[in-house]
mmCIF file of C-alpha atoms and ligand atoms in Angstrom:
data_model
loop_
_atom_site.group_PDB
_atom_site.id
_atom_site.type_symbol
_atom_site.label_atom_id
_atom_site.label_comp_id
_atom_site.label_asym_id
_atom_site.label_seq_id
_atom_site.Cartn_x
_atom_site.Cartn_y
_atom_site.Cartn_z
ATOM 1 C CA MET A 1 105.430 76.635 91.950
ATOM 2 C CA PHE A 2 103.772 75.950 88.581
ATOM 3 C CA SER A 3 106.768 74.244 87.027
ATOM 4 C CA GLU A 4 105.371 70.693 87.248
ATOM 5 C CA PRO A 5 101.898 70.861 85.722
ATOM 6 C CA THR A 6 101.430 67.089 85.639
ATOM 7 C CA SER A 7 101.960 66.309 89.330
ATOM 8 C CA PRO A 8 98.595 65.591 91.041
ATOM 9 C CA THR A 9 99.032 68.179 93.793
ATOM 10 C CA THR A 10 99.904 70.931 91.398
ATOM 11 C CA SER A 11 97.247 69.790 88.954
ATOM 12 C CA GLN A 12 94.612 69.959 91.691
ATOM 13 C CA ARG A 13 95.722 73.353 92.906
ATOM 14 C CA VAL A 14 96.065 74.972 89.501
ATOM 15 C CA ASP A 15 93.621 73.191 87.224
ATOM 16 C CA ALA A 16 90.737 72.271 89.461
ATOM 17 C CA ASP A 17 88.577 73.050 92.467
ATOM 18 C CA LEU A 18 86.172 70.749 94.320
ATOM 19 C CA LYS A 19 82.497 69.954 93.709
ATOM 20 C CA THR A 20 80.050 69.964 96.630
ATOM 21 C CA PRO A 21 78.267 66.763 97.807
ATOM 22 C CA LEU A 22 74.950 68.264 96.569
ATOM 23 C CA GLU A 23 76.403 68.694 93.082
ATOM 24 C CA GLN A 24 77.589 65.072 93.170
ATOM 25 C CA ALA A 25 74.097 63.877 94.198
ATOM 26 C CA ILE A 26 72.415 65.867 91.397
ATOM 27 C CA LEU A 27 74.915 64.465 88.913
ATOM 28 C CA LEU A 28 74.097 60.911 90.028
ATOM 29 C CA LEU A 29 70.353 61.555 89.545
ATOM 30 C CA PHE A 30 70.778 63.053 86.070
ATOM 31 C CA LEU A 31 72.966 60.168 84.949
ATOM 32 C CA THR A 32 70.947 57.287 86.362
ATOM 33 C CA ILE A 33 67.299 58.284 85.764
ATOM 34 C CA PRO A 34 67.687 58.660 81.951
ATOM 35 C CA LEU A 35 69.737 55.448 81.868
ATOM 36 C CA LEU A 36 66.946 53.560 83.651
ATOM 37 C CA ALA A 37 64.581 54.882 80.965
ATOM 38 C CA VAL A 38 66.789 53.339 78.268
ATOM 39 C CA ILE A 39 66.704 50.012 80.090
ATOM 40 C CA ALA A 40 62.889 50.259 80.177
ATOM 41 C CA ALA A 41 62.669 51.457 76.556
ATOM 42 C CA VAL A 42 62.505 48.058 74.860
ATOM 43 C CA PRO A 43 59.560 46.678 76.886
ATOM 44 C CA VAL A 44 57.748 50.040 76.660
ATOM 45 C CA ALA A 45 58.185 50.160 72.863
ATOM 46 C CA TRP A 46 57.058 46.514 72.702
ATOM 47 C CA GLY A 47 53.857 47.535 74.467
ATOM 48 C CA HIS A 48 53.233 50.204 71.775
ATOM 49 C CA GLY A 49 54.318 53.085 74.009
ATOM 50 C CA LEU A 50 56.204 54.686 71.126
ATOM 51 C CA GLY A 51 54.243 56.783 68.640
ATOM 52 C CA TRP A 52 55.519 58.780 65.673
ATOM 53 C CA HIS A 53 55.035 62.023 67.672
ATOM 54 C CA ASP A 54 57.595 60.695 70.172
ATOM 55 C CA VAL A 55 60.017 59.690 67.397
ATOM 56 C CA ILE A 56 59.860 63.185 65.868
ATOM 57 C CA ILE A 57 60.107 65.061 69.186
ATOM 58 C CA GLY A 58 62.942 62.814 70.421
ATOM 59 C CA GLY A 59 64.754 63.024 67.073
ATOM 60 C CA VAL A 60 64.561 66.817 66.877
ATOM 61 C CA MET A 61 65.694 67.184 70.501
ATOM 62 C CA TYR A 62 68.587 64.747 69.881
ATOM 63 C CA LEU A 63 69.755 66.738 66.862
ATOM 64 C CA VAL A 64 69.385 70.169 68.516
ATOM 65 C CA SER A 65 71.199 69.175 71.716
ATOM 66 C CA GLY A 66 73.673 66.920 69.867
ATOM 67 C CA PHE A 67 74.740 69.602 67.371
ATOM 68 C CA GLY A 68 74.789 72.047 70.310
ATOM 69 C CA ILE A 69 77.547 69.853 71.793
ATOM 70 C CA THR A 70 79.458 68.986 68.615
ATOM 71 C CA VAL A 71 79.227 72.230 66.627
ATOM 72 C CA GLY A 72 78.737 74.587 69.587
ATOM 73 C CA TYR A 73 80.490 73.391 72.752
ATOM 74 C CA HIS A 74 83.197 71.456 70.893
ATOM 75 C CA ARG A 75 84.134 72.871 67.484
ATOM 76 C CA LEU A 76 83.183 76.523 68.152
ATOM 77 C CA PHE A 77 83.722 77.196 71.870
ATOM 78 C CA THR A 78 86.520 74.730 72.701
ATOM 79 C CA HIS A 79 88.551 74.870 69.492
ATOM 80 C CA GLY A 80 87.474 78.003 67.575
ATOM 81 C CA SER A 81 87.069 76.068 64.295
ATOM 82 C CA PHE A 82 84.916 78.895 62.921
ATOM 83 C CA LYS A 83 83.628 82.319 63.842
ATOM 84 C CA THR A 84 80.027 83.406 64.022
ATOM 85 C CA GLY A 85 77.830 86.283 65.144
ATOM 86 C CA ARG A 86 76.285 86.864 68.541
ATOM 87 C CA PRO A 87 72.828 85.282 67.877
ATOM 88 C CA LEU A 88 74.262 81.956 66.660
ATOM 89 C CA ARG A 89 76.875 81.861 69.462
ATOM 90 C CA ILE A 90 74.120 82.239 72.054
ATOM 91 C CA ALA A 91 71.859 79.740 70.249
ATOM 92 C CA LEU A 92 74.635 77.123 70.091
ATOM 93 C CA ALA A 93 75.536 77.591 73.768
ATOM 94 C CA LEU A 94 71.855 77.151 74.713
ATOM 95 C CA ALA A 95 71.468 74.127 72.392
ATOM 96 C CA GLY A 96 74.522 72.425 73.934
ATOM 97 C CA SER A 97 73.171 73.099 77.428
ATOM 98 C CA LEU A 98 70.039 71.102 76.473
ATOM 99 C CA ALA A 99 72.242 67.981 76.313
ATOM 100 C CA VAL A 100 72.341 68.019 80.158
ATOM 101 C CA GLU A 101 76.079 67.295 80.207
ATOM 102 C CA MET A 102 77.724 70.348 81.791
ATOM 103 C CA SER A 103 77.488 74.116 81.560
ATOM 104 C CA VAL A 104 79.342 75.402 78.509
ATOM 105 C CA THR A 105 82.274 76.786 80.544
ATOM 106 C CA ASP A 106 82.703 73.596 82.623
ATOM 107 C CA TRP A 107 82.501 71.423 79.482
ATOM 108 C CA VAL A 108 85.009 73.510 77.542
ATOM 109 C CA ALA A 109 87.414 73.674 80.512
ATOM 110 C CA ALA A 110 87.400 69.868 80.953
ATOM 111 C CA HIS A 111 87.803 69.300 77.221
ATOM 112 C CA ARG A 112 90.663 71.775 76.772
ATOM 113 C CA ARG A 113 92.379 70.057 79.697
ATOM 114 C CA HIS A 114 91.829 66.697 77.955
ATOM 115 C CA HIS A 115 93.634 68.010 74.853
ATOM 116 C CA LYS A 116 96.419 69.575 76.891
ATOM 117 C CA TYR A 117 97.313 66.356 78.736
ATOM 118 C CA SER A 118 95.666 63.765 76.417
ATOM 119 C CA ASP A 119 96.259 60.290 77.837
ATOM 120 C CA GLY A 120 98.864 61.751 80.208
ATOM 121 C CA ASP A 121 98.754 62.459 83.956
ATOM 122 C CA GLY A 122 96.542 65.557 83.938
ATOM 123 C CA ASP A 123 93.942 64.150 81.461
ATOM 124 C CA PRO A 124 90.578 64.138 83.290
ATOM 125 C CA HIS A 125 89.330 61.042 81.419
ATOM 126 C CA SER A 126 92.034 58.839 79.902
ATOM 127 C CA PRO A 127 91.076 55.129 79.682
ATOM 128 C CA TRP A 128 94.783 54.294 80.082
ATOM 129 C CA ARG A 129 95.031 55.700 83.621
ATOM 130 C CA PHE A 130 95.068 52.285 85.325
ATOM 131 C CA GLY A 131 97.545 50.491 83.095
ATOM 132 C CA ARG A 132 97.432 48.267 80.028
ATOM 133 C CA ASP A 133 96.561 44.870 81.485
ATOM 134 C CA THR A 134 92.948 43.583 81.220
ATOM 135 C CA THR A 135 91.860 44.791 84.667
ATOM 136 C CA GLY A 136 93.508 48.176 84.136
ATOM 137 C CA VAL A 137 91.837 48.671 80.762
ATOM 138 C CA ALA A 138 88.417 47.582 82.110
ATOM 139 C CA LYS A 139 88.760 50.030 85.000
ATOM 140 C CA GLY A 140 90.065 52.675 82.610
ATOM 141 C CA PHE A 141 87.095 52.227 80.274
ATOM 142 C CA LEU A 142 84.610 52.820 83.107
ATOM 143 C CA HIS A 143 86.639 55.776 84.373
ATOM 144 C CA ALA A 144 86.861 57.428 80.924
ATOM 145 C CA HIS A 145 83.217 56.711 80.080
ATOM 146 C CA VAL A 146 81.493 57.939 83.216
ATOM 147 C CA GLY A 147 83.583 57.465 86.374
ATOM 148 C CA TRP A 148 85.613 60.651 85.851
ATOM 149 C CA LEU A 149 82.443 62.746 86.169
ATOM 150 C CA PHE A 150 82.251 61.687 89.821
ATOM 151 C CA ASN A 151 85.770 62.836 90.553
ATOM 152 C CA ARG A 152 85.396 65.590 93.140
ATOM 153 C CA GLU A 153 87.798 67.720 91.121
ATOM 154 C CA ARG A 154 86.188 70.219 88.785
ATOM 155 C CA THR A 155 88.450 71.582 86.052
ATOM 156 C CA ALA A 156 88.739 75.312 86.677
ATOM 157 C CA PRO A 157 87.152 77.415 83.888
ATOM 158 C CA GLU A 158 89.150 80.408 85.201
ATOM 159 C CA ARG A 159 92.287 78.613 84.072
ATOM 160 C CA PHE A 160 91.121 76.919 80.866
ATOM 161 C CA CYS A 161 88.518 79.237 79.331
ATOM 162 C CA PRO A 162 88.953 82.825 80.561
ATOM 163 C CA ASP A 163 87.935 83.840 77.009
ATOM 164 C CA LEU A 164 84.440 82.420 77.530
ATOM 165 C CA LEU A 165 84.102 83.785 81.077
ATOM 166 C CA ALA A 166 84.904 87.240 79.677
ATOM 167 C CA ASP A 167 82.096 86.869 77.103
ATOM 168 C CA ARG A 168 79.022 88.186 78.964
ATOM 169 C CA ASP A 169 76.562 86.248 76.780
ATOM 170 C CA ILE A 170 78.330 82.921 77.241
ATOM 171 C CA ALA A 171 78.902 83.493 80.967
ATOM 172 C CA ALA A 172 75.147 84.218 81.296
ATOM 173 C CA VAL A 173 74.165 81.035 79.411
ATOM 174 C CA SER A 174 76.598 79.089 81.595
ATOM 175 C CA ALA A 175 75.048 80.520 84.773
ATOM 176 C CA ALA A 176 71.574 79.621 83.440
ATOM 177 C CA PHE A 177 72.530 75.943 83.026
ATOM 178 C CA PRO A 178 70.017 74.649 85.642
ATOM 179 C CA TRP A 179 67.217 76.427 83.730
ATOM 180 C CA CYS A 180 68.411 74.855 80.478
ATOM 181 C CA VAL A 181 68.279 71.438 82.147
ATOM 182 C CA ALA A 182 64.694 72.129 83.242
ATOM 183 C CA ALA A 183 63.797 73.249 79.706
ATOM 184 C CA SER A 184 65.425 70.147 78.213
ATOM 185 C CA VAL A 185 63.306 67.876 80.416
ATOM 186 C CA LEU A 186 60.051 69.877 80.064
ATOM 187 C CA ILE A 187 59.974 70.867 76.356
ATOM 188 C CA PRO A 188 59.255 67.316 75.053
ATOM 189 C CA PRO A 189 56.233 66.613 77.324
ATOM 190 C CA LEU A 190 54.877 70.089 76.601
ATOM 191 C CA ALA A 191 55.231 69.538 72.860
ATOM 192 C CA GLY A 192 53.875 65.980 73.050
ATOM 193 C CA GLY A 193 50.914 66.992 75.201
ATOM 194 C CA LEU A 194 49.922 69.931 72.992
ATOM 195 C CA TRP A 195 50.451 67.979 69.776
ATOM 196 C CA SER A 196 48.243 65.076 70.807
ATOM 197 C CA MET A 197 46.069 67.115 73.206
ATOM 198 C CA SER A 198 46.407 64.308 75.743
ATOM 199 C CA TRP A 199 48.209 63.517 78.996
ATOM 200 C CA THR A 200 49.338 60.221 77.505
ATOM 201 C CA GLY A 201 51.093 62.144 74.721
ATOM 202 C CA ALA A 202 52.872 64.254 77.350
ATOM 203 C CA VAL A 203 53.986 61.204 79.339
ATOM 204 C CA THR A 204 55.302 59.220 76.350
ATOM 205 C CA ALA A 205 57.141 62.321 75.052
ATOM 206 C CA LEU A 206 58.699 62.806 78.510
ATOM 207 C CA PHE A 207 59.879 59.195 78.414
ATOM 208 C CA TRP A 208 61.251 59.168 74.843
ATOM 209 C CA GLY A 209 62.008 62.803 74.065
ATOM 210 C CA SER A 210 63.493 63.702 77.446
ATOM 211 C CA LEU A 211 64.799 60.652 79.315
ATOM 212 C CA VAL A 212 65.751 58.200 76.565
ATOM 213 C CA ARG A 213 67.109 60.993 74.327
ATOM 214 C CA ILE A 214 69.250 62.458 77.148
ATOM 215 C CA ALA A 215 70.680 59.033 78.049
ATOM 216 C CA LEU A 216 71.476 58.119 74.438
ATOM 217 C CA LEU A 217 73.278 61.392 73.788
ATOM 218 C CA HIS A 218 75.119 61.127 77.131
ATOM 219 C CA HIS A 219 76.507 57.709 76.294
ATOM 220 C CA VAL A 220 77.368 58.604 72.699
ATOM 221 C CA THR A 221 79.314 61.645 73.959
ATOM 222 C CA PHE A 222 80.957 59.554 76.698
ATOM 223 C CA SER A 223 81.954 56.948 74.074
ATOM 224 C CA ILE A 224 84.187 59.535 72.398
ATOM 225 C CA ASN A 225 86.167 59.722 75.650
ATOM 226 C CA SER A 226 86.217 55.972 76.306
ATOM 227 C CA ILE A 227 85.871 53.915 73.084
ATOM 228 C CA CYS A 228 87.602 56.457 70.801
ATOM 229 C CA HIS A 229 90.741 56.316 72.972
ATOM 230 C CA LEU A 230 90.718 52.491 73.166
ATOM 231 C CA ILE A 231 89.751 50.790 69.888
ATOM 232 C CA GLY A 232 89.748 51.805 66.233
ATOM 233 C CA GLU A 233 92.114 52.956 63.538
ATOM 234 C CA ARG A 234 94.955 55.440 63.896
ATOM 235 C CA PRO A 235 95.590 56.788 60.386
ATOM 236 C CA PHE A 236 97.098 60.008 61.802
ATOM 237 C CA THR A 237 100.111 60.673 63.982
ATOM 238 C CA THR A 238 99.294 61.847 67.517
ATOM 239 C CA ARG A 239 101.090 61.584 70.840
ATOM 240 C CA ASP A 240 97.957 60.075 72.463
ATOM 241 C CA GLN A 241 95.769 57.008 71.906
ATOM 242 C CA SER A 242 92.937 58.733 69.994
ATOM 243 C CA ARG A 243 91.237 56.575 67.368
ATOM 244 C CA ASN A 244 88.711 56.714 64.514
ATOM 245 C CA VAL A 245 85.576 54.614 65.147
ATOM 246 C CA ARG A 246 83.346 54.297 62.068
ATOM 247 C CA TRP A 247 80.171 52.846 63.628
ATOM 248 C CA LEU A 248 79.906 55.815 66.011
ATOM 249 C CA ALA A 249 80.134 58.434 63.232
ATOM 250 C CA VAL A 250 76.384 58.857 62.645
ATOM 251 C CA PRO A 251 75.126 58.865 66.270
ATOM 252 C CA SER A 252 78.053 61.094 67.337
ATOM 253 C CA LEU A 253 77.348 63.452 64.401
ATOM 254 C CA GLY A 254 80.925 63.066 63.125
ATOM 255 C CA GLU A 255 82.825 63.281 66.422
ATOM 256 C CA SER A 256 84.121 59.707 66.361
ATOM 257 C CA TRP A 257 86.785 60.565 63.742
ATOM 258 C CA HIS A 258 88.668 61.311 66.923
ATOM 259 C CA ASN A 259 92.185 60.414 65.751
ATOM 260 C CA LEU A 260 92.111 63.183 63.126
ATOM 261 C CA HIS A 261 90.633 65.512 65.730
ATOM 262 C CA HIS A 262 93.624 65.052 68.048
ATOM 263 C CA ALA A 263 96.012 65.337 65.082
ATOM 264 C CA ASP A 264 94.432 68.665 64.028
ATOM 265 C CA PRO A 265 92.167 69.956 66.845
ATOM 266 C CA THR A 266 91.070 73.222 65.233
ATOM 267 C CA SER A 267 89.905 71.604 61.974
ATOM 268 C CA ALA A 268 86.171 72.216 61.405
ATOM 269 C CA ARG A 269 85.929 68.800 59.704
ATOM 270 C CA HIS A 270 86.866 65.642 61.618
ATOM 271 C CA GLY A 271 85.887 63.087 58.962
ATOM 272 C CA VAL A 272 88.484 64.158 56.390
ATOM 273 C CA LEU A 273 89.180 60.884 54.582
ATOM 274 C CA PRO A 274 87.019 59.552 51.708
ATOM 275 C CA GLY A 275 83.729 58.028 52.880
ATOM 276 C CA GLN A 276 83.905 59.475 56.407
ATOM 277 C CA LEU A 277 80.506 60.970 57.289
ATOM 278 C CA ASP A 278 80.684 64.155 59.364
ATOM 279 C CA PRO A 279 77.206 65.689 59.873
ATOM 280 C CA SER A 280 78.628 68.432 62.143
ATOM 281 C CA ALA A 281 80.970 69.607 59.378
ATOM 282 C CA ALA A 282 77.977 69.587 56.999
ATOM 283 C CA LEU A 283 76.055 71.845 59.400
ATOM 284 C CA ILE A 284 79.012 74.255 59.670
ATOM 285 C CA ARG A 285 79.164 74.290 55.844
ATOM 286 C CA GLY A 286 75.439 75.135 55.821
ATOM 287 C CA PHE A 287 76.004 78.002 58.283
ATOM 288 C CA GLU A 288 78.844 79.250 56.063
ATOM 289 C CA ARG A 289 76.643 79.214 52.940
ATOM 290 C CA LEU A 290 73.966 81.174 54.807
ATOM 291 C CA GLY A 291 76.602 83.719 55.795
ATOM 292 C CA TRP A 292 76.256 82.795 59.491
ATOM 293 C CA ALA A 293 79.768 81.307 59.866
ATOM 294 C CA HIS A 294 83.051 82.749 58.605
ATOM 295 C CA ASP A 295 86.786 82.087 58.955
ATOM 296 C CA VAL A 296 86.016 78.364 58.955
ATOM 297 C CA ARG A 297 89.157 76.264 59.378
ATOM 298 C CA TRP A 298 88.545 73.707 56.622
ATOM 299 C CA PRO A 299 91.352 71.180 56.315
ATOM 300 C CA THR A 300 93.548 71.382 53.220
ATOM 301 C CA ALA A 301 94.960 68.356 51.403
ATOM 302 C CA GLU A 302 98.514 69.333 52.480
ATOM 303 C CA ARG A 303 97.496 69.616 56.133
ATOM 304 C CA ILE A 304 95.838 66.190 56.067
ATOM 305 C CA ALA A 305 98.802 64.586 54.265
ATOM 306 C CA ALA A 306 101.301 66.089 56.744
ATOM 307 C CA ARG A 307 99.462 64.468 59.651
ATOM 308 C CA GLN A 308 98.970 61.020 58.149
ATOM 309 C CA ALA A 309 100.898 58.228 59.831
ATOM 310 C CA ARG A 310 103.490 56.532 57.651
ATOM 311 C CA PRO A 311 102.743 52.855 57.019
ATOM 312 C CA ALA A 312 104.904 50.468 59.065
ATOM 313 C CA GLU A 313 107.913 49.206 57.130
HETATM 314 ZN ZN1 LIG B 401 90.195 62.696 72.960
HETATM 315 ZN ZN1 LIG B 402 88.389 68.438 71.071
#
């Protein structure tokens, strides 16, 4: 019965269950409201609605939730690139939840499934799903960037991350995801209001630190799934279409060295070639120096060389 994992029927039965219409409606709200804030951001900033309090609050929230995704959800929980103690595991799961993407178990399940089938039939978000002609690629881009989130299928954590479900701390953080979403939206206005002791400070921090920050991080994360499987360099050999995209390295905190990541998924560093910035690897190095991270899977020169694509003859 499980012998054909890539057929849609089997994939649906084994890998996924279905989301409810209420979950779909909530998803739509949390994707569109922050995006509308980004569209309004330029005129609001033009009208001096951006103060340095907002820049600091938004920047800190971007880094906390962004590293929560890259170092926590992705390199630690999905791929086990390093080991750490209970307090930092819980902190990273909570930080990633503040990104308002998915609960840690749902995110890890979808991402492990992406690696298992990358750019093949069971991949939840391949931009190549609709073919290689212009229309197919345009449709595929939208599907990989955001459309796949509205697929009624939900990748089953029971199948892809039983290790995390068995971890009581991580299962509890996952179950508390709606509270983390509330905290992510409410912390910036609370901080902005108290800092400036004004309602205006609360409102501008809600706009910049919550809505604009959430939308920016959403679309940077989504770009790894869409842009980094469509355009960019492929210095490493992989069986999928993963690519390295330099201009996304800083906003994505090092995740856009995506070709290396597919060539060596457990590596704690994705930007392994000279000049490739990888802030997430730098943070893991910092944790290691503090004694908070151990058994870090740093790439060796031989490992990198073995995965490099041979130049065309
Ligand atoms: Zn990928
Ligand atoms: Zn990955």
